[in-house]
């Protein structure tokens, strides 16, 4: 971290000419981005969003603002601006601000990143260095976490213990290893006690690590979309947004607005015979989604950051908070198909209502399904790994007099403690148990795992994961290689109210 990798060095000249180029393109009004390029020009995600992207070199398309949904039921499909790395570096400022954004015929209050919610998508490559200035223009402390990235949790990298006070800025510097897997990751705030409310208010965005899958012939022509699911509250005030009752935090707050990329039931315009590639993210603080697309299978090609060995068709796909998935959809017949979330239960609160999230409108004549790639990735076989030890991790909601306590192995979060010491270079199995009546999605920073066994019947989640649901009264056994990256970080329940209430613990990897 303190020894800059030579390939990350960028000459001052390159920097200046880059800036000049951007200046000539007329997009440096806000002066936020020095080195970033908006857009790759070859997919939907790359369409520059003039209001969100400070720099939009080249001709800008008339894409409307990412968050300015003119009306509920709005038909437009929009994605946040894209900030891509160039020459091994992504340098940008993310401005976090509480403000009113257009909504319906009025406004609603949100925490935006560079003026939009979701904030800009960061598009990077393995080996890149991220230099992110987080400019906290809110009145409250915060920080930022790069969920799923296998990067250092120390110093000014992906360090969840940093606190950036309201009105202050902080310079993050995060080195992405050369062999980092490609896939969908995301950023969101991570200051203990405030994570659920700040994410709920809209502060998040996607991180895409570019992909070997892009090169596959079957995928190259697909329409790429980022489908970010998030729920929030339709309120015009900060107080209205941040308020939460004891019951809401106990159950995990859910909002009355369920949005896709900040839009209410947007329209996905697809073409029969043309493959659709969707990167899905559950960016909700607590809400689970049980996704189903009318009339179409979802061909799963990745879970969290991890590629699958081959596409796996599923009718339904559950995403718990923090989870990602990537799917291929094969439209073959003109019509209108709803992407919905079916009722799903995550505790004694009972099943959620069925929701329409988006509509896929397919144009064109009858077509045969676009071919799927036969083979995607070679996944390291966990069964041949040498497991050094097995640990028990128990997530628990302790009821008694007064408000419930949310604990891991009997203790509430204490950042000054180290709860688990692991030896760098070893592989462990963790049996993660949930002894309570409510589901708890288990999430570990930095080190991805594979699921070896679970109490719930049905197939095991495949591929490398960083978030997995541990059902009420059940367990999950995960296999965790603690490799390459050392340091102290956290694991927690990704129902973020539970994390804020204490269901988080620390882990430190050293030696080896
Ligand atoms: Cu997505 Cu520790 O979080
Ligand atoms: Cu994380
Ligand atoms: Cu929980």
XYZ file of C-alpha atoms and ligand atoms in Angstrom:
517
model
C 0.000 0.000 0.000
C 2.790 2.406 0.824
C 4.936 1.207 -2.100
C 3.259 2.498 -5.213
C 3.245 -0.157 -7.885
C 5.134 1.184 -10.908
C 2.240 0.582 -13.250
C 0.142 2.859 -11.102
C 2.459 5.783 -11.572
C 1.122 8.290 -13.959
C 3.269 11.124 -15.154
C 2.278 14.656 -14.369
C 2.240 15.271 -18.107
C -0.294 12.564 -18.720
C -2.386 14.032 -15.972
C -2.238 17.539 -17.374
C -3.027 16.556 -20.905
C -5.879 14.431 -19.674
C -7.261 17.395 -17.789
C -6.819 19.619 -20.804
C -8.632 17.121 -22.957
C -11.523 17.016 -20.547
C -11.485 20.781 -20.319
C -11.770 21.071 -24.084
C -14.680 18.713 -24.006
C -16.350 21.322 -21.872
C -17.171 19.102 -18.989
C -15.025 20.240 -16.109
C -17.477 22.721 -14.690
C -17.506 21.073 -11.297
C -13.843 20.144 -11.397
C -14.522 16.916 -9.570
C -12.864 14.425 -11.817
C -9.331 14.753 -12.948
C -8.602 11.441 -14.573
C -11.830 9.644 -15.008
C -13.509 8.960 -18.255
C -17.242 8.698 -18.427
C -18.494 5.874 -20.517
C -17.063 3.106 -22.602
C -19.341 3.737 -25.500
C -20.314 0.155 -26.086
C -23.177 -0.561 -23.766
C -26.092 0.940 -21.973
C -24.203 1.355 -18.773
C -21.800 3.625 -20.494
C -24.282 6.257 -21.540
C -23.102 9.448 -19.932
C -25.562 11.197 -17.672
C -24.907 14.876 -18.046
C -26.221 15.927 -14.646
C -24.381 13.201 -12.818
C -21.122 12.919 -14.689
C -18.944 15.917 -14.090
C -16.951 15.140 -17.193
C -18.543 13.861 -20.323
C -15.888 13.753 -22.988
C -17.102 13.302 -26.513
C -20.654 13.719 -27.663
C -23.012 13.300 -24.768
C -26.244 11.455 -25.246
C -29.409 13.136 -24.047
C -29.901 10.643 -21.226
C -31.920 12.259 -18.460
C -30.734 12.455 -14.885
C -30.446 9.154 -13.102
C -32.631 10.157 -10.207
C -35.006 12.623 -11.763
C -37.881 10.238 -12.054
C -40.651 12.445 -13.411
C -43.450 10.225 -12.191
C -44.151 6.971 -10.509
C -44.644 4.477 -13.317
C -42.197 6.386 -15.433
C -41.268 4.378 -18.486
C -37.704 5.559 -18.951
C -34.777 3.278 -18.316
C -31.802 4.996 -16.773
C -28.522 4.080 -15.229
C -26.131 6.212 -13.257
C -23.166 7.906 -14.887
C -20.105 5.715 -15.324
C -16.660 6.745 -14.132
C -14.011 4.477 -15.646
C -10.402 4.049 -14.732
C -7.751 5.146 -17.190
C -4.124 4.056 -17.289
C -4.527 1.959 -14.164
C -6.048 4.691 -12.008
C -9.535 5.780 -11.131
C -9.324 9.139 -9.456
C -12.507 10.873 -8.518
C -14.361 12.798 -5.866
C -17.594 11.422 -4.532
C -19.663 14.192 -2.991
C -22.150 12.940 -0.452
C -24.970 15.334 0.222
C -28.418 15.396 1.801
C -30.755 17.187 -0.563
C -34.118 17.331 -2.272
C -34.290 15.525 -5.581
C -37.097 15.666 -8.147
C -39.805 13.113 -7.549
C -43.209 12.962 -9.227
C -44.465 16.525 -9.399
C -42.475 17.462 -6.347
C -39.365 16.389 -4.544
C -38.159 13.868 -2.025
C -35.232 13.996 0.372
C -32.256 11.724 -0.261
C -28.547 11.368 0.346
C -26.998 11.626 -3.082
C -23.562 10.830 -4.433
C -22.497 13.438 -6.995
C -26.109 14.563 -7.192
C -27.821 11.251 -7.855
C -29.028 8.132 -6.088
C -27.690 5.625 -6.909
C -24.378 7.411 -7.315
C -22.036 6.945 -10.264
C -20.881 3.499 -11.283
C -17.147 2.979 -10.889
C -15.751 0.827 -13.670
C -12.314 -0.594 -13.043
C -9.919 -3.357 -14.053
C -7.875 -5.788 -11.990
C -4.618 -4.089 -10.991
C -6.132 -0.610 -10.841
C -5.639 1.889 -8.069
C -8.716 3.725 -6.807
C -8.148 7.221 -5.499
C -11.447 8.344 -4.114
C -11.937 11.567 -2.233
C -15.089 11.232 -0.188
C -16.376 14.750 0.328
C -18.926 14.504 3.116
C -21.237 17.466 2.694
C -23.849 16.026 5.016
C -24.227 17.063 8.641
C -23.289 13.597 9.923
C -20.247 11.378 10.120
C -19.844 8.671 7.515
C -17.326 6.602 5.554
C -17.346 4.304 2.545
C -16.878 0.571 2.056
C -16.185 -1.262 -1.209
C -18.389 -4.296 -0.614
C -16.933 -7.502 -2.045
C -13.625 -6.133 -3.250
C -10.633 -8.245 -2.214
C -8.543 -5.304 -1.102
C -6.695 -4.181 2.002
C -8.924 -3.146 4.912
C -6.165 -1.075 6.493
C -4.999 2.533 6.502
C -6.808 4.634 3.934
C -7.970 1.619 1.914
C -11.271 -0.244 2.516
C -11.139 0.523 6.219
C -14.526 0.321 7.947
C -13.177 1.959 11.111
C -12.598 5.359 9.490
C -14.893 8.201 10.509
C -15.320 11.206 8.212
C -17.132 13.978 10.030
C -19.817 16.124 8.436
C -18.187 18.834 6.345
C -14.911 16.924 6.065
C -13.297 14.991 3.228
C -11.094 11.900 3.194
C -8.769 10.499 0.553
C -9.089 6.779 0.030
C -6.473 4.857 -1.868
C -7.363 1.283 -2.699
C -5.211 -1.093 -4.735
C -7.102 -3.779 -6.590
C -4.908 -6.869 -7.015
C -3.874 -7.935 -10.514
C -5.718 -11.227 -10.118
C -8.907 -9.713 -8.717
C -12.005 -11.515 -10.009
C -14.275 -9.608 -12.323
C -17.874 -8.954 -11.439
C -20.285 -6.643 -9.689
C -19.343 -5.040 -6.385
C -20.654 -1.897 -4.731
C -19.924 0.973 -2.401
C -21.988 2.099 0.536
C -21.471 3.847 3.872
C -20.213 1.778 6.792
C -20.095 3.918 9.928
C -21.438 1.822 12.792
C -24.872 2.997 14.052
C -25.565 4.925 10.819
C -25.230 2.407 8.009
C -28.892 1.431 7.627
C -30.213 4.992 7.568
C -27.571 6.374 5.218
C -27.959 3.545 2.723
C -31.744 3.761 3.058
C -31.467 7.457 2.181
C -29.762 6.549 -1.095
C -25.997 6.643 -0.620
C -24.600 3.826 -2.741
C -23.355 2.925 -6.178
C -22.004 0.043 -8.225
C -18.413 -1.002 -8.821
C -17.862 -3.101 -11.914
C -14.599 -4.960 -12.270
C -14.287 -5.639 -15.960
C -14.682 -8.939 -17.254
C -13.359 -11.839 -19.212
C -17.000 -12.706 -19.862
C -17.377 -9.595 -22.011
C -15.101 -11.297 -24.509
C -17.271 -14.391 -24.956
C -18.882 -14.406 -28.367
C -22.343 -15.159 -26.994
C -22.189 -12.245 -24.555
C -20.413 -9.645 -26.645
C -23.588 -8.571 -28.410
C -25.833 -8.641 -25.344
C -27.483 -5.539 -23.988
C -25.858 -4.866 -20.638
C -27.862 -3.443 -17.796
C -27.229 -2.658 -14.208
C -30.353 -3.444 -12.159
C -29.944 -2.018 -8.674
C -32.762 -2.732 -6.249
C -33.210 -0.311 -3.377
C -36.035 0.742 -1.132
C -36.428 4.068 0.581
C -38.998 6.378 2.081
C -40.944 8.976 0.154
C -40.419 11.945 2.425
C -39.457 15.572 1.861
C -37.400 15.960 5.031
C -34.219 14.589 6.509
C -36.006 13.947 9.803
C -38.637 11.962 7.946
C -35.955 9.871 6.272
C -33.794 9.143 9.288
C -36.541 8.448 11.835
C -36.942 4.795 12.788
C -38.956 3.180 15.546
C -37.610 0.463 17.817
C -39.730 -2.011 15.901
C -38.385 -0.840 12.539
C -34.786 -1.259 13.612
C -35.518 -4.611 15.257
C -37.134 -5.986 12.103
C -34.914 -4.029 9.709
C -36.453 -0.960 8.102
C -38.244 -1.248 4.757
C -39.394 1.681 2.661
C -42.587 2.459 0.788
C -40.666 3.212 -2.415
C -39.090 0.169 -4.046
C -36.878 1.397 -6.851
C -34.767 0.089 -9.702
C -31.816 2.404 -10.342
C -33.761 5.082 -8.465
C -36.840 4.675 -10.694
C -40.297 3.314 -9.983
C -41.180 0.369 -12.270
C -39.039 1.438 -15.215
C -39.378 -0.042 -18.656
C -36.692 -2.298 -20.095
C -36.865 -2.149 -23.892
C -35.610 -5.492 -25.197
C -35.532 -7.067 -28.648
C -36.561 -10.618 -29.405
C -33.597 -12.798 -30.234
C -31.150 -10.441 -28.518
C -29.562 -11.484 -25.261
C -30.034 -9.272 -22.189
C -27.306 -9.307 -19.556
C -28.379 -7.953 -16.186
C -26.155 -7.261 -13.228
C -28.436 -7.372 -10.210
C -27.712 -5.834 -6.815
C -29.788 -5.813 -3.657
C -28.847 -2.423 -2.200
C -31.695 -2.369 0.300
C -30.984 -1.952 3.993
C -33.226 -4.894 4.918
C -35.585 -5.938 2.163
C -35.253 -9.376 0.548
C -36.182 -9.871 -3.116
C -37.467 -13.066 -4.660
C -37.112 -12.237 -8.319
C -39.108 -13.694 -11.136
C -39.395 -12.495 -14.706
C -42.701 -13.439 -16.307
C -42.301 -15.925 -19.150
C -38.523 -16.129 -18.927
C -35.901 -18.130 -17.099
C -33.060 -16.244 -15.485
C -29.804 -17.814 -16.604
C -27.503 -17.257 -13.667
C -23.880 -16.658 -14.662
C -22.484 -15.102 -11.491
C -23.307 -14.839 -7.813
C -21.880 -11.971 -5.776
C -18.463 -11.358 -7.292
C -18.037 -14.937 -8.338
C -18.476 -16.454 -11.744
C -20.242 -19.756 -12.110
C -18.758 -22.600 -14.104
C -21.660 -22.558 -16.573
C -25.003 -20.756 -16.901
C -27.631 -22.134 -14.554
C -31.259 -21.485 -15.491
C -33.509 -20.604 -12.558
C -37.165 -19.586 -12.366
C -36.714 -17.556 -9.234
C -33.760 -15.855 -7.655
C -33.573 -14.703 -4.052
C -31.289 -11.759 -3.326
C -30.748 -10.798 0.304
C -29.288 -7.387 1.202
C -25.769 -7.029 -0.165
C -26.053 -9.960 -2.583
C -25.471 -9.683 -6.314
C -26.184 -11.924 -9.238
C -25.681 -11.709 -12.935
C -28.205 -13.240 -15.315
C -28.732 -13.683 -19.030
C -32.277 -13.321 -20.337
C -33.383 -14.626 -23.738
C -36.373 -12.679 -25.091
C -37.980 -14.493 -28.031
C -41.476 -13.082 -28.413
C -42.904 -9.581 -28.482
C -44.832 -8.640 -25.374
C -44.702 -7.103 -21.972
C -43.212 -9.096 -19.099
C -43.049 -8.034 -15.480
C -39.946 -8.406 -13.356
C -41.468 -8.996 -9.961
C -40.519 -9.769 -6.428
C -42.680 -12.595 -5.106
C -43.731 -12.741 -1.453
C -40.885 -13.827 0.794
C -40.694 -14.222 4.534
C -37.601 -13.360 6.569
C -39.051 -13.585 10.052
C -42.117 -13.393 12.259
C -43.208 -10.237 10.420
C -44.651 -12.548 7.750
C -44.238 -12.570 3.989
C -43.654 -9.371 2.055
C -46.215 -8.281 -0.542
C -45.679 -9.137 -4.183
C -44.177 -6.201 -6.065
C -43.740 -5.202 -9.691
C -40.178 -3.915 -10.058
C -39.831 -3.286 -13.797
C -41.412 -4.200 -17.117
C -39.484 -5.795 -19.925
C -41.108 -4.802 -23.202
C -39.933 -7.007 -26.031
C -40.151 -5.718 -29.598
C -39.650 -7.619 -32.843
C -40.920 -10.813 -34.427
C -40.707 -14.308 -33.011
C -37.104 -15.346 -32.676
C -35.173 -18.321 -31.460
C -33.368 -17.832 -28.163
C -29.928 -16.270 -28.395
C -27.236 -18.806 -27.572
C -25.804 -18.921 -24.065
C -22.119 -19.448 -23.426
C -21.427 -23.092 -22.602
C -18.607 -22.477 -20.169
C -17.843 -19.441 -18.056
C -15.129 -19.842 -15.475
C -13.006 -22.374 -13.718
C -13.783 -22.171 -10.039
C -11.258 -23.433 -7.531
C -12.692 -26.625 -6.118
C -13.270 -26.095 -2.389
C -13.340 -29.837 -1.798
C -9.625 -30.128 -2.506
C -8.710 -27.317 -0.098
C -6.822 -28.080 3.064
C -8.955 -26.866 5.956
C -6.856 -25.841 8.955
C -9.679 -25.383 11.443
C -13.406 -25.026 11.940
C -15.016 -22.214 13.897
C -18.485 -21.553 15.160
C -20.090 -18.195 14.621
C -23.520 -17.674 16.121
C -25.790 -14.802 15.176
C -28.402 -14.123 17.780
C -31.156 -11.702 18.689
C -31.318 -11.900 22.477
C -34.715 -11.081 23.883
C -35.179 -10.188 27.505
C -36.356 -7.113 29.335
C -36.022 -4.002 27.197
C -34.976 -3.806 23.559
C -33.439 -6.947 22.005
C -29.657 -7.280 21.808
C -28.101 -8.192 18.457
C -24.957 -10.203 19.060
C -22.380 -12.480 17.436
C -21.025 -15.194 19.715
C -22.774 -13.452 22.608
C -21.178 -10.042 22.171
C -22.191 -6.732 20.674
C -19.785 -5.025 18.280
C -16.745 -3.350 19.794
C -14.280 -1.940 17.256
C -11.447 -1.946 19.784
C -11.633 -5.719 20.248
C -10.385 -8.466 17.927
C -12.970 -11.239 18.009
C -11.313 -13.701 15.645
C -7.622 -14.050 14.833
C -6.777 -15.976 11.702
C -3.437 -16.900 10.192
C -2.818 -15.485 6.767
C -2.445 -18.283 4.243
C -4.766 -20.734 5.996
C -8.194 -21.980 5.032
C -10.998 -22.258 7.575
C -14.528 -23.570 7.708
C -17.011 -21.447 9.587
C -20.294 -22.884 10.740
C -22.499 -19.821 10.922
C -25.608 -20.440 12.994
C -28.699 -18.358 13.454
C -30.425 -19.219 16.701
C -33.142 -16.584 16.354
C -36.550 -16.265 14.690
C -35.428 -13.883 11.927
C -33.115 -14.502 8.966
C -29.650 -12.894 9.123
C -27.586 -12.473 5.933
C -23.951 -13.165 6.896
C -21.363 -10.956 5.205
C -17.575 -10.950 5.537
C -15.353 -8.214 4.143
C -12.208 -8.850 2.059
C -12.157 -12.671 1.896
C -14.789 -14.435 -0.270
C -15.997 -17.921 0.554
C -17.797 -20.891 -0.931
C -20.869 -22.418 0.659
C -20.257 -26.071 1.589
C -23.417 -26.986 3.421
C -26.645 -25.391 4.556
C -29.628 -26.297 6.699
C -32.132 -25.112 4.123
C -33.062 -27.785 1.561
C -32.248 -27.189 -2.089
C -29.101 -26.632 -4.105
C -26.137 -24.872 -2.562
C -25.303 -21.399 -3.817
C -22.426 -21.817 -6.255
C -19.322 -19.782 -6.919
C -17.430 -17.358 -4.692
C -19.663 -15.373 -2.394
C -19.355 -12.708 0.259
C -22.946 -12.594 1.479
C -25.170 -15.559 2.264
C -28.471 -15.798 4.075
C -28.496 -17.760 7.319
C -32.142 -18.676 7.805
C -33.933 -18.406 11.140
C -32.999 -21.412 13.245
C -30.619 -22.686 10.570
C -26.949 -22.725 9.629
C -24.569 -22.361 6.726
C -21.054 -23.823 6.528
C -18.656 -21.727 4.469
C -15.062 -22.392 3.363
C -12.817 -19.375 3.705
C -9.310 -19.061 2.327
C -7.562 -16.242 4.194
C -5.100 -15.471 1.478
C -3.038 -12.589 0.133
C -4.548 -9.801 2.178
C -3.961 -9.256 5.882
C -5.438 -6.797 8.316
C -8.360 -6.132 10.601
C -11.889 -5.822 9.335
C -15.442 -6.932 10.112
C -18.183 -9.437 9.422
C -21.821 -8.798 10.187
C -25.471 -9.228 9.438
C -26.339 -7.336 6.236
C -29.739 -6.362 7.557
C -28.021 -3.127 8.318
C -30.201 -2.158 11.257
C -28.977 -5.352 12.912
C -25.395 -4.416 12.133
C -25.986 -0.942 13.591
C -27.479 -2.526 16.709
C -24.377 -4.642 17.288
C -24.560 -7.771 15.121
C -21.031 -7.244 13.828
C -17.644 -8.585 14.912
C -14.002 -8.013 14.054
C -11.485 -10.340 12.465
C -7.760 -9.897 11.989
C -5.567 -11.893 9.614
C -1.871 -11.838 10.422
C 1.369 -13.772 9.997
C 1.476 -16.900 7.902
Cu -21.993 -4.262 2.395
Cu -19.807 -4.525 5.785
O -20.940 -4.352 4.092
Cu -18.836 -5.551 2.763
Cu -29.826 -9.683 11.026
